[in-house]
């Protein structure tokens, strides 16, 4: 099992450019999440999908959109990148078919995004 | 809504010394509590979790944590720190099935010889 995979690992954009960060999990998890990590700020939730077909805003959704393409894949799109979106982005997944609160949340390796 | 506070931003310990990282949570019901570790340039890895039963839980890499309901705390401990333990540590609280975990801001651990 690969767990949670993310592409790309690194990306440099110019202000105003768009891009999509890809995330996939092979653990048959129901829930998937996108976080951003900035120095001193910890992990902040951008969007999440509690199950296939649903998405919800997290703490910092402005400037982002998401798509839960199927149970495996959850993408994050920046329509018009801004320097404030320079960050490390982590995708995570959690919860099998029983979906218990005790389920572990698994993280991908992250995407380092720089917006110039 | 739940929240997590990690009071210490950065801690430095000597190799072989004991370690305690503090975590306080706010949540009305019985929480699900987690500790994760992040090595430089890596994703987050689960160290241990608590949801019920024995309040002292054992994790990987020799870590343990104790849940104290009266203090709303879930502190992480290790009796003897190794240089490879230098990393950032995150405490998290969960409310229930398939809901997002809420993370603290993290504690960076440095280990000196």
PDB file of C-alpha atoms in Angstrom:
ATOM      1  CA  UNK A   1       0.000   0.000   0.000  1.00  0.00           C
ATOM      2  CA  UNK A   2       1.273   3.455  -0.890  1.00  0.00           C
ATOM      3  CA  UNK A   3      -0.930   5.156   1.732  1.00  0.00           C
ATOM      4  CA  UNK A   4      -1.542   8.813   0.856  1.00  0.00           C
ATOM      5  CA  UNK A   5       0.274  10.172  -2.172  1.00  0.00           C
ATOM      6  CA  UNK A   6       0.551  13.781  -3.321  1.00  0.00           C
ATOM      7  CA  UNK A   7       1.751  15.386  -6.518  1.00  0.00           C
ATOM      8  CA  UNK A   8       3.722  17.439  -7.181  1.00  0.00           C
ATOM      9  CA  UNK A   9       6.293  17.522  -4.382  1.00  0.00           C
ATOM     10  CA  UNK A  10       7.464  21.036  -5.247  1.00  0.00           C
ATOM     11  CA  UNK A  11       5.949  23.841  -7.309  1.00  0.00           C
ATOM     12  CA  UNK A  12       6.802  27.453  -8.049  1.00  0.00           C
ATOM     13  CA  UNK A  13       4.064  29.691  -9.429  1.00  0.00           C
ATOM     14  CA  UNK A  14       3.808  33.306 -10.418  1.00  0.00           C
ATOM     15  CA  UNK A  15       1.079  35.473  -8.920  1.00  0.00           C
ATOM     16  CA  UNK A  16      -2.180  34.911 -10.779  1.00  0.00           C
ATOM     17  CA  UNK A  17      -1.324  31.464 -12.139  1.00  0.00           C
ATOM     18  CA  UNK A  18      -3.534  28.506 -11.377  1.00  0.00           C
ATOM     19  CA  UNK A  19      -2.717  24.963 -10.440  1.00  0.00           C
ATOM     20  CA  UNK A  20      -4.188  21.798  -8.982  1.00  0.00           C
ATOM     21  CA  UNK A  21      -2.634  19.733  -6.225  1.00  0.00           C
ATOM     22  CA  UNK A  22      -3.462  16.065  -6.494  1.00  0.00           C
ATOM     23  CA  UNK A  23      -4.025  13.628  -3.647  1.00  0.00           C
ATOM     24  CA  UNK A  24      -4.895   9.944  -3.666  1.00  0.00           C
ATOM     25  CA  UNK A  25      -5.264   7.279  -0.973  1.00  0.00           C
ATOM     26  CA  UNK A  26      -5.439   3.515  -1.310  1.00  0.00           C
ATOM     27  CA  UNK A  27      -6.770   2.698   2.174  1.00  0.00           C
ATOM     28  CA  UNK A  28     -10.476   2.865   1.257  1.00  0.00           C
ATOM     29  CA  UNK A  29     -10.945   5.779   3.645  1.00  0.00           C
ATOM     30  CA  UNK A  30     -14.147   7.766   3.656  1.00  0.00           C
ATOM     31  CA  UNK A  31     -12.756  11.136   4.713  1.00  0.00           C
ATOM     32  CA  UNK A  32     -10.071  13.235   3.106  1.00  0.00           C
ATOM     33  CA  UNK A  33      -8.575  16.574   4.139  1.00  0.00           C
ATOM     34  CA  UNK A  34      -6.392  19.393   2.905  1.00  0.00           C
ATOM     35  CA  UNK A  35      -4.230  21.335   5.372  1.00  0.00           C
ATOM     36  CA  UNK A  36      -1.677  24.058   4.977  1.00  0.00           C
ATOM     37  CA  UNK A  37       1.315  24.390   7.283  1.00  0.00           C
ATOM     38  CA  UNK A  38       3.013  27.700   7.919  1.00  0.00           C
ATOM     39  CA  UNK A  39       5.757  28.479  10.457  1.00  0.00           C
ATOM     40  CA  UNK A  40       4.292  29.118  13.897  1.00  0.00           C
ATOM     41  CA  UNK A  41       0.742  28.448  12.703  1.00  0.00           C
ATOM     42  CA  UNK A  42       0.592  24.685  12.941  1.00  0.00           C
ATOM     43  CA  UNK A  43      -1.732  22.850  10.580  1.00  0.00           C
ATOM     44  CA  UNK A  44      -4.800  24.711   9.386  1.00  0.00           C
ATOM     45  CA  UNK A  45      -7.653  22.936   7.668  1.00  0.00           C
ATOM     46  CA  UNK A  46      -8.529  24.285   4.234  1.00  0.00           C
ATOM     47  CA  UNK A  47     -11.291  21.934   3.060  1.00  0.00           C
ATOM     48  CA  UNK A  48     -12.410  18.442   3.847  1.00  0.00           C
ATOM     49  CA  UNK A  49     -14.612  15.736   2.429  1.00  0.00           C
ATOM     50  CA  UNK A  50     -16.333  13.550   5.000  1.00  0.00           C
ATOM     51  CA  UNK A  51     -17.438  11.119   2.326  1.00  0.00           C
ATOM     52  CA  UNK A  52     -17.486  10.734  -1.430  1.00  0.00           C
ATOM     53  CA  UNK A  53     -19.702  13.398  -2.926  1.00  0.00           C
ATOM     54  CA  UNK A  54     -19.464  15.906  -0.069  1.00  0.00           C
ATOM     55  CA  UNK A  55     -17.060  18.744   0.662  1.00  0.00           C
ATOM     56  CA  UNK A  56     -16.967  21.322   3.441  1.00  0.00           C
ATOM     57  CA  UNK A  57     -14.973  24.417   4.248  1.00  0.00           C
ATOM     58  CA  UNK A  58     -12.392  24.358   6.971  1.00  0.00           C
ATOM     59  CA  UNK A  59     -10.667  27.171   8.803  1.00  0.00           C
ATOM     60  CA  UNK A  60      -8.969  28.871   5.810  1.00  0.00           C
ATOM     61  CA  UNK A  61     -10.897  28.110   2.572  1.00  0.00           C
ATOM     62  CA  UNK A  62     -10.575  31.469   0.796  1.00  0.00           C
ATOM     63  CA  UNK A  63      -8.703  31.269  -2.492  1.00  0.00           C
ATOM     64  CA  UNK A  64      -9.103  27.495  -2.818  1.00  0.00           C
ATOM     65  CA  UNK A  65     -11.509  25.017  -4.358  1.00  0.00           C
ATOM     66  CA  UNK A  66     -11.660  21.250  -4.009  1.00  0.00           C
ATOM     67  CA  UNK A  67     -13.019  18.283  -5.881  1.00  0.00           C
ATOM     68  CA  UNK A  68     -13.686  14.832  -4.458  1.00  0.00           C
ATOM     69  CA  UNK A  69     -13.282  13.029  -7.768  1.00  0.00           C
ATOM     70  CA  UNK A  70     -14.043   9.580  -6.338  1.00  0.00           C
ATOM     71  CA  UNK A  71     -13.411   7.781  -3.078  1.00  0.00           C
ATOM     72  CA  UNK A  72      -9.661   7.667  -3.713  1.00  0.00           C
ATOM     73  CA  UNK A  73      -8.907  11.156  -4.981  1.00  0.00           C
ATOM     74  CA  UNK A  74      -9.280  14.647  -3.531  1.00  0.00           C
ATOM     75  CA  UNK A  75      -7.779  17.588  -5.392  1.00  0.00           C
ATOM     76  CA  UNK A  76      -7.084  21.156  -4.279  1.00  0.00           C
ATOM     77  CA  UNK A  77      -7.171  23.975  -6.818  1.00  0.00           C
ATOM     78  CA  UNK A  78      -5.717  27.449  -6.619  1.00  0.00           C
ATOM     79  CA  UNK A  79      -7.504  29.506  -9.275  1.00  0.00           C
ATOM     80  CA  UNK A  80      -5.354  32.641  -9.005  1.00  0.00           C
ATOM     81  CA  UNK A  81      -2.330  32.090  -6.811  1.00  0.00           C
ATOM     82  CA  UNK A  82      -1.188  34.792  -4.390  1.00  0.00           C
ATOM     83  CA  UNK A  83       2.068  35.101  -2.416  1.00  0.00           C
ATOM     84  CA  UNK A  84       0.056  34.520   0.787  1.00  0.00           C
ATOM     85  CA  UNK A  85      -0.587  30.991  -0.455  1.00  0.00           C
ATOM     86  CA  UNK A  86       3.097  30.121  -0.251  1.00  0.00           C
ATOM     87  CA  UNK A  87       3.018  27.192   2.135  1.00  0.00           C
ATOM     88  CA  UNK A  88       3.412  23.458   2.559  1.00  0.00           C
ATOM     89  CA  UNK A  89       0.199  21.622   1.728  1.00  0.00           C
ATOM     90  CA  UNK A  90      -0.690  18.290   3.268  1.00  0.00           C
ATOM     91  CA  UNK A  91      -3.395  15.907   2.240  1.00  0.00           C
ATOM     92  CA  UNK A  92      -4.725  13.399   4.759  1.00  0.00           C
ATOM     93  CA  UNK A  93      -7.294  10.628   4.906  1.00  0.00           C
ATOM     94  CA  UNK A  94      -9.168   8.928   7.721  1.00  0.00           C
ATOM     95  CA  UNK A  95     -11.863   6.411   8.476  1.00  0.00           C
ATOM     96  CA  UNK A  96     -12.789   3.093   6.981  1.00  0.00           C
ATOM     97  CA  UNK A  97     -16.288   1.853   6.309  1.00  0.00           C
ATOM     98  CA  UNK A  98     -17.132   1.866  10.031  1.00  0.00           C
ATOM     99  CA  UNK A  99     -15.881   5.423  10.398  1.00  0.00           C
ATOM    100  CA  UNK A 100     -14.986   5.575  14.071  1.00  0.00           C
ATOM    101  CA  UNK A 101     -13.716   8.590  15.963  1.00  0.00           C
ATOM    102  CA  UNK A 102     -10.700   6.558  16.981  1.00  0.00           C
ATOM    103  CA  UNK A 103      -9.555   6.095  13.399  1.00  0.00           C
ATOM    104  CA  UNK A 104      -6.046   7.284  12.681  1.00  0.00           C
ATOM    105  CA  UNK A 105      -5.569  10.138  10.235  1.00  0.00           C
ATOM    106  CA  UNK A 106      -2.815   9.411   7.699  1.00  0.00           C
ATOM    107  CA  UNK A 107      -0.849  12.129   5.980  1.00  0.00           C
ATOM    108  CA  UNK A 108       0.817  12.464   2.612  1.00  0.00           C
ATOM    109  CA  UNK A 109       4.408  13.724   2.254  1.00  0.00           C
ATOM    110  CA  UNK A 110       3.361  17.279   1.391  1.00  0.00           C
ATOM    111  CA  UNK A 111       3.674  19.730  -1.492  1.00  0.00           C
ATOM    112  CA  UNK A 112       5.943  22.749  -1.066  1.00  0.00           C
ATOM    113  CA  UNK A 113       4.398  25.638  -2.993  1.00  0.00           C
ATOM    114  CA  UNK A 114       6.059  28.990  -3.587  1.00  0.00           C
ATOM    115  CA  UNK A 115       4.144  31.845  -5.182  1.00  0.00           C
ATOM    116  CA  UNK A 116       6.303  34.670  -6.485  1.00  0.00           C
TER     117      UNK A 116
ATOM    118  CA  UNK B   1     -15.816  23.572  19.155  1.00  0.00           C
ATOM    119  CA  UNK B   2     -12.723  21.741  20.188  1.00  0.00           C
ATOM    120  CA  UNK B   3      -9.293  23.351  20.476  1.00  0.00           C
ATOM    121  CA  UNK B   4      -5.762  22.337  21.400  1.00  0.00           C
ATOM    122  CA  UNK B   5      -3.025  24.329  23.107  1.00  0.00           C
ATOM    123  CA  UNK B   6       0.627  23.372  23.119  1.00  0.00           C
ATOM    124  CA  UNK B   7       2.182  25.932  25.477  1.00  0.00           C
ATOM    125  CA  UNK B   8       5.789  25.288  24.505  1.00  0.00           C
ATOM    126  CA  UNK B   9       6.872  26.450  21.048  1.00  0.00           C
ATOM    127  CA  UNK B  10      10.436  25.108  21.342  1.00  0.00           C
ATOM    128  CA  UNK B  11      12.107  22.802  23.848  1.00  0.00           C
ATOM    129  CA  UNK B  12      15.762  21.813  24.019  1.00  0.00           C
ATOM    130  CA  UNK B  13      16.855  18.722  25.947  1.00  0.00           C
ATOM    131  CA  UNK B  14      20.105  16.853  26.318  1.00  0.00           C
ATOM    132  CA  UNK B  15      20.428  13.416  24.813  1.00  0.00           C
ATOM    133  CA  UNK B  16      19.537  10.831  27.459  1.00  0.00           C
ATOM    134  CA  UNK B  17      17.408  13.256  29.470  1.00  0.00           C
ATOM    135  CA  UNK B  18      13.704  12.778  30.026  1.00  0.00           C
ATOM    136  CA  UNK B  19      11.113  14.661  28.017  1.00  0.00           C
ATOM    137  CA  UNK B  20       7.601  15.936  28.618  1.00  0.00           C
ATOM    138  CA  UNK B  21       5.644  17.854  25.998  1.00  0.00           C
ATOM    139  CA  UNK B  22       2.487  19.531  27.173  1.00  0.00           C
ATOM    140  CA  UNK B  23      -0.914  19.471  25.514  1.00  0.00           C
ATOM    141  CA  UNK B  24      -4.184  20.936  26.782  1.00  0.00           C
ATOM    142  CA  UNK B  25      -7.474  20.483  24.974  1.00  0.00           C
ATOM    143  CA  UNK B  26     -10.907  21.974  25.116  1.00  0.00           C
ATOM    144  CA  UNK B  27     -13.849  19.742  24.317  1.00  0.00           C
ATOM    145  CA  UNK B  28     -17.131  19.117  26.067  1.00  0.00           C
ATOM    146  CA  UNK B  29     -17.361  15.371  25.702  1.00  0.00           C
ATOM    147  CA  UNK B  30     -14.828  12.566  25.908  1.00  0.00           C
ATOM    148  CA  UNK B  31     -12.213  13.463  23.339  1.00  0.00           C
ATOM    149  CA  UNK B  32     -10.210  11.353  20.983  1.00  0.00           C
ATOM    150  CA  UNK B  33      -6.592  12.473  21.435  1.00  0.00           C
ATOM    151  CA  UNK B  34      -3.590  11.981  19.206  1.00  0.00           C
ATOM    152  CA  UNK B  35       0.108  12.795  19.122  1.00  0.00           C
ATOM    153  CA  UNK B  36       1.910  13.089  15.793  1.00  0.00           C
ATOM    154  CA  UNK B  37       5.576  13.635  14.976  1.00  0.00           C
ATOM    155  CA  UNK B  38       6.968  15.443  11.950  1.00  0.00           C
ATOM    156  CA  UNK B  39      10.612  15.080  10.992  1.00  0.00           C
ATOM    157  CA  UNK B  40      12.105  17.881   8.876  1.00  0.00           C
ATOM    158  CA  UNK B  41      10.746  17.850   5.334  1.00  0.00           C
ATOM    159  CA  UNK B  42       8.399  14.962   6.054  1.00  0.00           C
ATOM    160  CA  UNK B  43       4.711  14.373   6.600  1.00  0.00           C
ATOM    161  CA  UNK B  44       3.151  13.618   9.970  1.00  0.00           C
ATOM    162  CA  UNK B  45       3.372  10.194  11.587  1.00  0.00           C
ATOM    163  CA  UNK B  46       1.132   8.945  14.381  1.00  0.00           C
ATOM    164  CA  UNK B  47       2.930   8.320  17.689  1.00  0.00           C
ATOM    165  CA  UNK B  48      -0.047   7.247  19.784  1.00  0.00           C
ATOM    166  CA  UNK B  49      -3.723   7.826  20.404  1.00  0.00           C
ATOM    167  CA  UNK B  50      -6.220   7.693  23.271  1.00  0.00           C
ATOM    168  CA  UNK B  51      -9.953   7.154  23.139  1.00  0.00           C
ATOM    169  CA  UNK B  52     -10.959   5.233  26.276  1.00  0.00           C
ATOM    170  CA  UNK B  53      -9.775   2.874  28.976  1.00  0.00           C
ATOM    171  CA  UNK B  54      -6.320   3.024  30.528  1.00  0.00           C
ATOM    172  CA  UNK B  55      -5.300   6.662  30.752  1.00  0.00           C
ATOM    173  CA  UNK B  56      -1.630   5.856  30.110  1.00  0.00           C
ATOM    174  CA  UNK B  57      -1.083   4.904  26.485  1.00  0.00           C
ATOM    175  CA  UNK B  58       2.057   3.556  24.901  1.00  0.00           C
ATOM    176  CA  UNK B  59       3.173   4.526  21.439  1.00  0.00           C
ATOM    177  CA  UNK B  60       5.946   3.943  18.982  1.00  0.00           C
ATOM    178  CA  UNK B  61       9.583   4.928  19.488  1.00  0.00           C
ATOM    179  CA  UNK B  62       9.322   4.600  23.274  1.00  0.00           C
ATOM    180  CA  UNK B  63       6.821   7.423  23.758  1.00  0.00           C
ATOM    181  CA  UNK B  64       3.894   7.381  26.138  1.00  0.00           C
ATOM    182  CA  UNK B  65       1.152   9.858  27.015  1.00  0.00           C
ATOM    183  CA  UNK B  66      -1.185  10.253  29.946  1.00  0.00           C
ATOM    184  CA  UNK B  67      -4.758  11.489  29.699  1.00  0.00           C
ATOM    185  CA  UNK B  68      -5.875  13.558  32.693  1.00  0.00           C
ATOM    186  CA  UNK B  69      -9.498  14.548  32.403  1.00  0.00           C
ATOM    187  CA  UNK B  70      -9.399  16.813  35.471  1.00  0.00           C
ATOM    188  CA  UNK B  71      -6.624  18.878  33.884  1.00  0.00           C
ATOM    189  CA  UNK B  72      -7.822  18.558  30.262  1.00  0.00           C
ATOM    190  CA  UNK B  73      -4.318  17.430  29.410  1.00  0.00           C
ATOM    191  CA  UNK B  74      -2.664  14.771  27.308  1.00  0.00           C
ATOM    192  CA  UNK B  75       1.070  15.194  27.873  1.00  0.00           C
ATOM    193  CA  UNK B  76       3.650  13.240  25.909  1.00  0.00           C
ATOM    194  CA  UNK B  77       6.644  11.718  27.694  1.00  0.00           C
ATOM    195  CA  UNK B  78       9.795   9.797  26.964  1.00  0.00           C
ATOM    196  CA  UNK B  79      12.213   8.603  29.667  1.00  0.00           C
ATOM    197  CA  UNK B  80      15.403   8.998  27.628  1.00  0.00           C
ATOM    198  CA  UNK B  81      15.608  11.148  24.512  1.00  0.00           C
ATOM    199  CA  UNK B  82      17.704  10.166  21.500  1.00  0.00           C
ATOM    200  CA  UNK B  83      19.163  12.588  18.970  1.00  0.00           C
ATOM    201  CA  UNK B  84      16.828  11.118  16.344  1.00  0.00           C
ATOM    202  CA  UNK B  85      13.827  12.387  18.348  1.00  0.00           C
ATOM    203  CA  UNK B  86      14.558  15.944  17.218  1.00  0.00           C
ATOM    204  CA  UNK B  87      11.409  16.884  15.304  1.00  0.00           C
ATOM    205  CA  UNK B  88       8.159  18.795  15.619  1.00  0.00           C
ATOM    206  CA  UNK B  89       5.403  17.271  17.701  1.00  0.00           C
ATOM    207  CA  UNK B  90       1.705  17.940  17.263  1.00  0.00           C
ATOM    208  CA  UNK B  91      -1.153  17.172  19.601  1.00  0.00           C
ATOM    209  CA  UNK B  92      -4.611  16.778  18.060  1.00  0.00           C
ATOM    210  CA  UNK B  93      -8.173  16.265  19.255  1.00  0.00           C
ATOM    211  CA  UNK B  94     -11.033  14.654  17.378  1.00  0.00           C
ATOM    212  CA  UNK B  95     -14.753  14.830  18.005  1.00  0.00           C
ATOM    213  CA  UNK B  96     -16.046  11.760  16.263  1.00  0.00           C
ATOM    214  CA  UNK B  97     -16.219   9.662  13.193  1.00  0.00           C
ATOM    215  CA  UNK B  98     -14.888  11.176  10.007  1.00  0.00           C
ATOM    216  CA  UNK B  99     -14.660  14.684  11.500  1.00  0.00           C
ATOM    217  CA  UNK B 100     -11.446  16.640  11.000  1.00  0.00           C
ATOM    218  CA  UNK B 101      -8.837  16.520  13.722  1.00  0.00           C
ATOM    219  CA  UNK B 102      -7.954  19.867  15.278  1.00  0.00           C
ATOM    220  CA  UNK B 103      -4.227  20.344  15.754  1.00  0.00           C
ATOM    221  CA  UNK B 104      -2.168  22.390  18.154  1.00  0.00           C
ATOM    222  CA  UNK B 105       0.497  24.709  16.774  1.00  0.00           C
ATOM    223  CA  UNK B 106       3.227  22.213  17.549  1.00  0.00           C
ATOM    224  CA  UNK B 107       6.317  21.994  19.759  1.00  0.00           C
ATOM    225  CA  UNK B 108       9.732  21.853  18.162  1.00  0.00           C
ATOM    226  CA  UNK B 109      12.147  19.572  20.000  1.00  0.00           C
ATOM    227  CA  UNK B 110      15.893  20.074  19.732  1.00  0.00           C
ATOM    228  CA  UNK B 111      18.294  17.502  21.180  1.00  0.00           C
ATOM    229  CA  UNK B 112      21.815  18.473  22.185  1.00  0.00           C
ATOM    230  CA  UNK B 113      24.749  16.242  23.001  1.00  0.00           C
TER     231      UNK B 113
END
